[in-house]
Structures are given as structure tokens and as C-alpha cells.
mmCIF file of C-alpha atoms in Angstrom:
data_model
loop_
_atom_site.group_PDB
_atom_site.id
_atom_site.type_symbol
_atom_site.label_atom_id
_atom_site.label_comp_id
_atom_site.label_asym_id
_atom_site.label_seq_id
_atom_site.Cartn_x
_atom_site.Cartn_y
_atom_site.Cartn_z
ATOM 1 C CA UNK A 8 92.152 126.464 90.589
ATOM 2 C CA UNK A 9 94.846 124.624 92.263
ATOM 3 C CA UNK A 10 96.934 122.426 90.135
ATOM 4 C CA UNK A 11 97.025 118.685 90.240
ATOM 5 C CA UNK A 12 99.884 117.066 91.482
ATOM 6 C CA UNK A 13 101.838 114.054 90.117
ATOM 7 C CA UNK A 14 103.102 111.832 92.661
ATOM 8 C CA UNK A 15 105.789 108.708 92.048
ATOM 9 C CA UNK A 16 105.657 106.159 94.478
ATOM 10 C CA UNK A 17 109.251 104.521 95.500
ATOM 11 C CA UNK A 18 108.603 101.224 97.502
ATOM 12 C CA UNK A 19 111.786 100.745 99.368
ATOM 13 C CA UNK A 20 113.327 97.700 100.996
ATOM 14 C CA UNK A 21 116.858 97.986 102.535
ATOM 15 C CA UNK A 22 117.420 101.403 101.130
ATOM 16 C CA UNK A 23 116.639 100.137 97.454
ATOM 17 C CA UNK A 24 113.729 100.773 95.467
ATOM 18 C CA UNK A 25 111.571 98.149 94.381
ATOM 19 C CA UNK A 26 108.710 96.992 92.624
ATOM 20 C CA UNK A 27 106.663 93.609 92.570
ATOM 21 C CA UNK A 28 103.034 92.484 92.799
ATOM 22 C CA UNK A 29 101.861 92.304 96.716
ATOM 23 C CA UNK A 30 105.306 93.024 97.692
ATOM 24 C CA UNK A 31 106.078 89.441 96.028
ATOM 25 C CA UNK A 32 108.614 88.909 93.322
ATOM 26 C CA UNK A 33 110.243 92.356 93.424
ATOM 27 C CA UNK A 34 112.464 93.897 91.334
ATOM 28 C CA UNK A 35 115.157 96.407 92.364
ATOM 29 C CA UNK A 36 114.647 99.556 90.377
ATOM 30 C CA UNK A 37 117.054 101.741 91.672
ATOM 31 C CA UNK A 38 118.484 103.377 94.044
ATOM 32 C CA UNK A 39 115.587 105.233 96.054
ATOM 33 C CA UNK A 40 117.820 108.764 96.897
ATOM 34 C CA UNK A 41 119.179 108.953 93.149
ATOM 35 C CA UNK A 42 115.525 107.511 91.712
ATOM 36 C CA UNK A 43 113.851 110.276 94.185
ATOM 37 C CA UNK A 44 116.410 113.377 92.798
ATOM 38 C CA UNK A 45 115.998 112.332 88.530
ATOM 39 C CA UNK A 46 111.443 112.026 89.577
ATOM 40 C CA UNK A 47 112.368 115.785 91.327
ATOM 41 C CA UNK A 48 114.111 116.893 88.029
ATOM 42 C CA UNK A 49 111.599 115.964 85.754
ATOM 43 C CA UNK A 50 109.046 117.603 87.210
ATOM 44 C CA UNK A 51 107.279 115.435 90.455
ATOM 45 C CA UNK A 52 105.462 117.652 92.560
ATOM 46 C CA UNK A 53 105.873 115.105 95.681
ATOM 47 C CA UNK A 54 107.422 111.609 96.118
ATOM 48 C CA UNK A 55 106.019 109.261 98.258
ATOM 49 C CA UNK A 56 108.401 106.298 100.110
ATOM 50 C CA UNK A 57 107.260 103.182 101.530
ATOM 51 C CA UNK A 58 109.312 100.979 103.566
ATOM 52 C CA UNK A 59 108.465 97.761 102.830
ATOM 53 C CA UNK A 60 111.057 96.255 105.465
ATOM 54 C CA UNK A 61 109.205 95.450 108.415
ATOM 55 C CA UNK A 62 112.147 94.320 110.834
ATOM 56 C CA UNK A 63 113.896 96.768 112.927
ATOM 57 C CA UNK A 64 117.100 96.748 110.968
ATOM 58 C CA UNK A 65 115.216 97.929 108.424
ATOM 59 C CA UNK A 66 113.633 100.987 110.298
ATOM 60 C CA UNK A 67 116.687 101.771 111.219
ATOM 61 C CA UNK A 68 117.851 101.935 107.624
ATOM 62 C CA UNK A 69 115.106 103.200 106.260
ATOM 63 C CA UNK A 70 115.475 106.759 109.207
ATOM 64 C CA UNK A 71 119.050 107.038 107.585
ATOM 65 C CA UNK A 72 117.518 106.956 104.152
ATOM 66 C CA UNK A 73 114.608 109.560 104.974
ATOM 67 C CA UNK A 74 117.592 111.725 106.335
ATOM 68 C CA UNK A 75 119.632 111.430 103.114
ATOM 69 C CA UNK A 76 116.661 112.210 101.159
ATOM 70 C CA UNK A 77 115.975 114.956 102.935
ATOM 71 C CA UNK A 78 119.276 116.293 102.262
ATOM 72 C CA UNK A 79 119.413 115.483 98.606
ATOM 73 C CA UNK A 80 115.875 116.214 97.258
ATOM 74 C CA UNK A 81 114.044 119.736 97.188
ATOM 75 C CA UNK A 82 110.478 118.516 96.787
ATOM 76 C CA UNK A 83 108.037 117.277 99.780
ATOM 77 C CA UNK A 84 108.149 113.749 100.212
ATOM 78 C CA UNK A 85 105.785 111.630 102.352
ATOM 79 C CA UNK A 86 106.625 108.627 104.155
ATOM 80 C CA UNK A 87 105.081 105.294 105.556
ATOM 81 C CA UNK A 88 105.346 101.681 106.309
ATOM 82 C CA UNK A 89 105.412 100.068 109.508
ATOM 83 C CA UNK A 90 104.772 103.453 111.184
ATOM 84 C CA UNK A 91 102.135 102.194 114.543
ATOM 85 C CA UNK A 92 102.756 104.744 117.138
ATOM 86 C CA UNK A 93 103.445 108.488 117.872
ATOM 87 C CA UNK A 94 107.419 107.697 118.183
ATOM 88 C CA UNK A 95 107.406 106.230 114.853
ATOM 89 C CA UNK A 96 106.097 109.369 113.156
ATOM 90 C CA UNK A 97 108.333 111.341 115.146
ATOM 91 C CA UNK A 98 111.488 109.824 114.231
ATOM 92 C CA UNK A 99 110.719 110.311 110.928
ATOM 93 C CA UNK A 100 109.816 113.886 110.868
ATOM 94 C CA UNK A 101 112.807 114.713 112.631
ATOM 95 C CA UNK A 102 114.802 112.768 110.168
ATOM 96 C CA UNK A 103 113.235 115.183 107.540
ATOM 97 C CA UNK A 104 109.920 113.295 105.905
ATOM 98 C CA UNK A 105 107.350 116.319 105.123
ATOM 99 C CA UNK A 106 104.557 113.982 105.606
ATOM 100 C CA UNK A 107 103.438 110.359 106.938
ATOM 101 C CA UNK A 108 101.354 108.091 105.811
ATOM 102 C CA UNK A 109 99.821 105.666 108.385
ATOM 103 C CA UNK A 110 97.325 102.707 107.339
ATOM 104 C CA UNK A 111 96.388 99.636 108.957
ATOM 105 C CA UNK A 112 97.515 101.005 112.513
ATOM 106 C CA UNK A 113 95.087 103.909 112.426
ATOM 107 C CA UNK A 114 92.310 101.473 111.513
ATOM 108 C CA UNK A 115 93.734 99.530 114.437
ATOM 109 C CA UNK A 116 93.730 102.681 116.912
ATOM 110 C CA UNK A 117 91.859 105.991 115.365
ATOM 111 C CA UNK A 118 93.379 107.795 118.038
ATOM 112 C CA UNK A 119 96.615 107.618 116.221
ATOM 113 C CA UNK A 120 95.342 110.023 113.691
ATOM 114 C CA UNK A 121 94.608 112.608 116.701
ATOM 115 C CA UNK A 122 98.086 112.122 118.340
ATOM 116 C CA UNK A 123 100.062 112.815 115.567
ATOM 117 C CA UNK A 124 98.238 115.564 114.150
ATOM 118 C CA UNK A 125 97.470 117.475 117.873
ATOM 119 C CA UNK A 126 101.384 117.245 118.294
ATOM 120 C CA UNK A 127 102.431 118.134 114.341
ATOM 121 C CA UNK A 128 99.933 119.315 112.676
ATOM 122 C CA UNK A 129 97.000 118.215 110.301
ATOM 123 C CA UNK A 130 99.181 119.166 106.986
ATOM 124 C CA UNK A 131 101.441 116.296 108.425
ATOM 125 C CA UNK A 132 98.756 113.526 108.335
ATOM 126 C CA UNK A 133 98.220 111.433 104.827
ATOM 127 C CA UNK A 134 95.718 108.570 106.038
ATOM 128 C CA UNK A 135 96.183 105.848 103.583
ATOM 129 C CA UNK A 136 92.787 104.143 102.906
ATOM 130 C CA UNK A 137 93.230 100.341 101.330
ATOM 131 C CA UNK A 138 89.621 99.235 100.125
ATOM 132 C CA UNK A 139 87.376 96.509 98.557
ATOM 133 C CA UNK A 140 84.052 96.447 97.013
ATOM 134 C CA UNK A 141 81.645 93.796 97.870
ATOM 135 C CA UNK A 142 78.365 94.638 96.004
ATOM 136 C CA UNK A 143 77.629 97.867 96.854
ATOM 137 C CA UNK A 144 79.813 98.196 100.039
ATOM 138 C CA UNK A 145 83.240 99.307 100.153
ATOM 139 C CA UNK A 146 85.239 97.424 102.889
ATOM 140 C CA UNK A 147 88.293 98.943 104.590
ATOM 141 C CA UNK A 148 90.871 96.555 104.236
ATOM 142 C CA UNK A 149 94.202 96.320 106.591
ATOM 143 C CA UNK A 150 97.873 94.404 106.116
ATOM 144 C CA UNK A 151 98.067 95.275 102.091
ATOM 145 C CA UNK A 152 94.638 94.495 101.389
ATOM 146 C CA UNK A 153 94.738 90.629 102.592
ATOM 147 C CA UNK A 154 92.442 91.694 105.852
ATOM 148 C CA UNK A 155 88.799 92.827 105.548
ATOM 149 C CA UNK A 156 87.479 94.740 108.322
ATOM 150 C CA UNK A 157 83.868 95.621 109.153
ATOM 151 C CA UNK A 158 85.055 99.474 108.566
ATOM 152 C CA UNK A 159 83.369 101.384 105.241
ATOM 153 C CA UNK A 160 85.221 103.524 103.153
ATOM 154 C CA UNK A 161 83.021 107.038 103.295
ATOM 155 C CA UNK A 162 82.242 106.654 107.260
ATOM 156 C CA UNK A 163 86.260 105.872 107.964
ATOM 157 C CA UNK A 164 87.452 108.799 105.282
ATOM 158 C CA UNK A 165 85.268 111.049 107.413
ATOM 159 C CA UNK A 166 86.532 110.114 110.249
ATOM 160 C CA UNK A 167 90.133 110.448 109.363
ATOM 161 C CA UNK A 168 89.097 113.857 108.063
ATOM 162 C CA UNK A 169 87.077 114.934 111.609
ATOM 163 C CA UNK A 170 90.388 113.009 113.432
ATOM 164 C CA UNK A 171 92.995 115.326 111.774
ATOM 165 C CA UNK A 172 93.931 113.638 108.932
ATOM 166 C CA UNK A 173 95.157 116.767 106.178
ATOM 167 C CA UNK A 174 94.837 114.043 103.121
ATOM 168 C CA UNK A 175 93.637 110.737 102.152
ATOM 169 C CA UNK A 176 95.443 108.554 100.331
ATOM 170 C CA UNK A 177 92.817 106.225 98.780
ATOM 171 C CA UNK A 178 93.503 102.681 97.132
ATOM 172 C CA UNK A 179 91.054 100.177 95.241
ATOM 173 C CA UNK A 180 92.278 96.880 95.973
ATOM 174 C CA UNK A 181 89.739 96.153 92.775
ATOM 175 C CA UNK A 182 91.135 98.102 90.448
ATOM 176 C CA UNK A 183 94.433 98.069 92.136
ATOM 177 C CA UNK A 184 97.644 96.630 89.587
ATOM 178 C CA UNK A 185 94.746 96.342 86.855
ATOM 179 C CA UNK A 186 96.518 98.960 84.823
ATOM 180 C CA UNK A 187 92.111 99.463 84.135
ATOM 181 C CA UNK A 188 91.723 102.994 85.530
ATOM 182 C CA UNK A 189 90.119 104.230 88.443
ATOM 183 C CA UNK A 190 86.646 103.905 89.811
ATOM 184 C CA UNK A 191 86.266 107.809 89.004
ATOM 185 C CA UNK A 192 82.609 107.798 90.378
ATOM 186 C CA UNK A 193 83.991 106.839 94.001
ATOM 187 C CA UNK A 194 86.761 108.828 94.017
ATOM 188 C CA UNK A 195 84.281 112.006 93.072
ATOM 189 C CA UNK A 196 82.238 110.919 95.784
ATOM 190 C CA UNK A 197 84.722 111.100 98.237
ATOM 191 C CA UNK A 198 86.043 114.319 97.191
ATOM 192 C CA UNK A 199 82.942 116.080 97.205
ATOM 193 C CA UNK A 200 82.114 114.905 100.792
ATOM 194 C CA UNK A 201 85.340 115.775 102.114
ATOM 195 C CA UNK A 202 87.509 119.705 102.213
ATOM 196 C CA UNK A 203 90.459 118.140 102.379
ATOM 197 C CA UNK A 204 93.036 116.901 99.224
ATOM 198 C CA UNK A 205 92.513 112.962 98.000
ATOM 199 C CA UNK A 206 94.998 111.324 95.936
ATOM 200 C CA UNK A 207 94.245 108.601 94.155
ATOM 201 C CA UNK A 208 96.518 105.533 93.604
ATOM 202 C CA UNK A 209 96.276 101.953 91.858
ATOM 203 C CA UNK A 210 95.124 101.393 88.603
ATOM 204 C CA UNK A 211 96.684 103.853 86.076
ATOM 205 C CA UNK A 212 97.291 102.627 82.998
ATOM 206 C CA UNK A 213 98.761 105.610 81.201
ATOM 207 C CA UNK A 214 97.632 109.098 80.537
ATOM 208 C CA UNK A 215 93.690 108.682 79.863
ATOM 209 C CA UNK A 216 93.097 107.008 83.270
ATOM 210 C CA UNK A 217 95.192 109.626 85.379
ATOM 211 C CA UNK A 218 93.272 112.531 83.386
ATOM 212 C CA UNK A 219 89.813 110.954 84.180
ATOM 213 C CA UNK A 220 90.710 110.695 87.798
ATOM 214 C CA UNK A 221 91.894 113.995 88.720
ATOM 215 C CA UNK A 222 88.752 115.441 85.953
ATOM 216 C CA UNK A 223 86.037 112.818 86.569
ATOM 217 C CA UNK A 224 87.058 111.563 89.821
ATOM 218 C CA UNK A 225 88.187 114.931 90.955
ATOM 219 C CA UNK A 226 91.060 113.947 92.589
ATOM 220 C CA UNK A 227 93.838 116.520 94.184
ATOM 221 C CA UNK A 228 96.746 113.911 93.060
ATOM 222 C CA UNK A 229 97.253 111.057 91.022
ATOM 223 C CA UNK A 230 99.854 108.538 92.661
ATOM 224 C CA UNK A 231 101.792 105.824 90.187
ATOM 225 C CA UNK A 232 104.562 103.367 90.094
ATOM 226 C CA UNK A 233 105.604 101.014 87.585
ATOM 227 C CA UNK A 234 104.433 103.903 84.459
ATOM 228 C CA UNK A 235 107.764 106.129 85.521
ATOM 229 C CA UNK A 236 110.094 102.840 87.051
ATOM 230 C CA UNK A 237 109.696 101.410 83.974
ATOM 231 C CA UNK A 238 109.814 104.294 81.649
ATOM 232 C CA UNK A 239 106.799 103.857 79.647
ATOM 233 C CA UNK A 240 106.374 107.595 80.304
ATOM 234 C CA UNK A 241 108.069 110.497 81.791
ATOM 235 C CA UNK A 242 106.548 112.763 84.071
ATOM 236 C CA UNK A 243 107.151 115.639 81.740
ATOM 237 C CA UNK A 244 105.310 114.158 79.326
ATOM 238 C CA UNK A 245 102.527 112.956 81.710
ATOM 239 C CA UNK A 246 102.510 116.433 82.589
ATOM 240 C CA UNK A 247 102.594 118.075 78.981
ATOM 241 C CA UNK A 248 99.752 116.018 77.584
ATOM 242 C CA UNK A 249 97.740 116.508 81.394
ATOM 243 C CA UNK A 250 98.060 120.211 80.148
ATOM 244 C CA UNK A 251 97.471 119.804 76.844
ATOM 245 C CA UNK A 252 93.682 118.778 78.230
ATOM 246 C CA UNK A 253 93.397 121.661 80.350
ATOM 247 C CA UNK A 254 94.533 120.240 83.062
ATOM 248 C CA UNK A 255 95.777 122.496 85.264
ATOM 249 C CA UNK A 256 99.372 121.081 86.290
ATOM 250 C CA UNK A 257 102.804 122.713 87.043
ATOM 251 C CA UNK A 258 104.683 122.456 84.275
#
């Protein structure tokens, strides 16, 4: 069995690391290259960084940042934000990202998914799926979850699968900043549909909700934020108790 991997999330705006609801009333939390190294020592499997600043200055200083990163931290580390065409991705793969993760672009243009991964490679490809459930429909939702789109969740996962994509990324803007858990039966769903990983992100509470989703749900990864920014637990401990459930994890 391949172990489950643990995966902090580092929102970053102007080459700090930050954390708010929505992107609104954030909070620096760090700086994202020191933040990034102590999450590698303790025991993160991956990181994942988001750049949150849309304007060009802040591309520009977010490519530095990936490239100091890359320098600094001996884990994989996936990045995304902002990233709409094949030059985006490239710029930060040569600055050193292992991974990016596109979103509302590639619901925009689906091709997207095929460019990047014909040119790089699927294992490059983390398809970030935002969604909603309306009754028993779950909507694909673009632009941080504020636009609904006519997309469904299972049909687009497939697609990004069938496209290239080497993971999905899957959020429920329902359960998403709940802190309530996962919605274990659709993450189960998608993973038994699908061959390649899904990580799941938004809604962990502590360690009973991340253990149900990679058991129950049987997610590949379990993403989180404000549980390790805020200390309420370290990922050696997340890690220690995952294992002391039998699950497997790399300890």
C-alpha cells in the first residue's frame, strides 16, 4: 500500500504567507521559504503554494520565490495561482516548482490540461477542482468558488484525468472552512472512478476528519492550512496518531 501523504498549504501574497477567509482579512503567518523548510522538517511529504497576488508584480515575485524555494527546500512542492496559459506553467517549472496546479483557466480552456501535460508530462499536472452541491448535483465552480458553471464534478474529474491531468486536487466549497470534515462518500466516489491520486482539501478539523478522508473517503492526500499555521497540531503528531490507526504514513 502506498502511504498517505500530508500536504500544508502556504497561501502566499508578496512573498509572505498568509491566511484569511476567501482571501479576505488575511493574516501574515510567516515567511513562506522559512514556513516551507520548518513543514519539510517536521515531516510534510509535499507543500503546496498559492499565489494569491494576481498583478504582474506579483508574478514576478512570486517566480523569484518558487526559485528560492526550490533552492532551500528538499521536498516536492506544487504551485498555482493565476497560472492561464502554457508560458505560465513554464516559467514556473523552470524556476523549480515540481508540480502546478491550474483551476478556473482549465475550466475556461480544457485544452490547457493537454498542453501542459503533452509538453511536461502528466506527473506535472494537479487539476484543482473547486465544487458546490446543489441537491444532488455537484457544480464546478470557478474564481474561488464565487462562479457556478454548468460543469459537474465526476464528468469534469474524468475529463481532467482522460486530458492528462496526473492528480486532482478536489475542494467542497460546502464543507470548505467548516472545520466539519469531509464529504468522505464523494471523495470515495471519485477515487474509485479514477487511477490517478486525489487529495482532498477544505474542511479538516483535526485528526478524526483527515483519518476518515484518506480511510473512508480514500483519498491519496489530505491538504490543510490553518491546523499547522496556527499550531493546533504538528505534522508529526498528525502523522504519529494517522499511524497509530493504521494508517499507512511516512513517519
Amino acid at each position: 500500500m502506498v502511504a498517505k501523504r500530508i500536504i500544508p498549504c502556504l497561501d502566499v501574497k508578496e512573498g509572505r504567507t498568509v491566511k484569511g477567509i476567501n482571501f479576505e482579512g488575511l493574516r501574515d503567518v510567516g515567511d513562506a521559504v522559512e514556513l516551507g523548510r520548518y513543514y519539510a522538517g517536521e515531516g510534510a511529504d509535499e507543500l503546496v503554494y498559492l499565489d494569491i497576488s494576481a498583478t504582474y508584480e506579483g508574478r514576478h515575485t512570486f517566480t523569484e520565490l518558487v526559485r528560492k524555494i526550490s533552492d532551500n527546500i528538499n521536498i516536492p512542492f506544487t504551485v498555482g495561482g493565476g497560472i492561464s496559459t502554457i508560458d505560465d506553467a513554464s516559467r514556473l517549472l523552470d524556476a523549480g516548482a515540481d508540480k502546478i496546479s491550474i483551476n478556473s483557466a482549465a475550466v475556461q480552456n480544457p485544452g490547457l490540461i493537454d498542453l501542459i501535460a503533452n509538453k511536461y508530462g502528466s506527473q506535472f499536472v494537479v487539476l484543482a477542482i473547486d465544487a458546490r452541491q446543489t441537491g444532488d448535483v455537484w457544480h464546478i465552480t470557478t474564481h474561488g468558488g464565487h462562479h457556478q458553471t454548468d460543469r459537474e464534478l465526476f464528468a469534469w474529474a474524468r475529463e481532467g484525468q482522460e486530458r492528462g491531468a496526473g492528480e486532482i486536487l478536489f475542494t467542497s466549497m460546502n464543507h470548505d472552512g467548516t472545520r466539519n470534515g469531509y464529504p468522505c462518500d464523494t471523495f470515495a466516489r471519485l477515487s474509485s472512478m479514477l487511477s490517478i491520486p486525489i487529495i482532498a482539501s477544505g474542511g479538516a478539523g483535526g485528526v478524526d476528519d483527515i483519518a476518515d478522508v484518506l480511510t473512508i473517503g480514500s483519498a491519496d492526500a489530505a491538504l490543510a492550512a490553518s491546523i499547522f499555521h496556527y499550531g493546533e497540531i504538528t505534522i508529526h503528531e498528525l502523522k504519529q496518531q494517522l499511524h497509530n490507526r493504521q494508517i499507512k504514513v511516512r513517519l
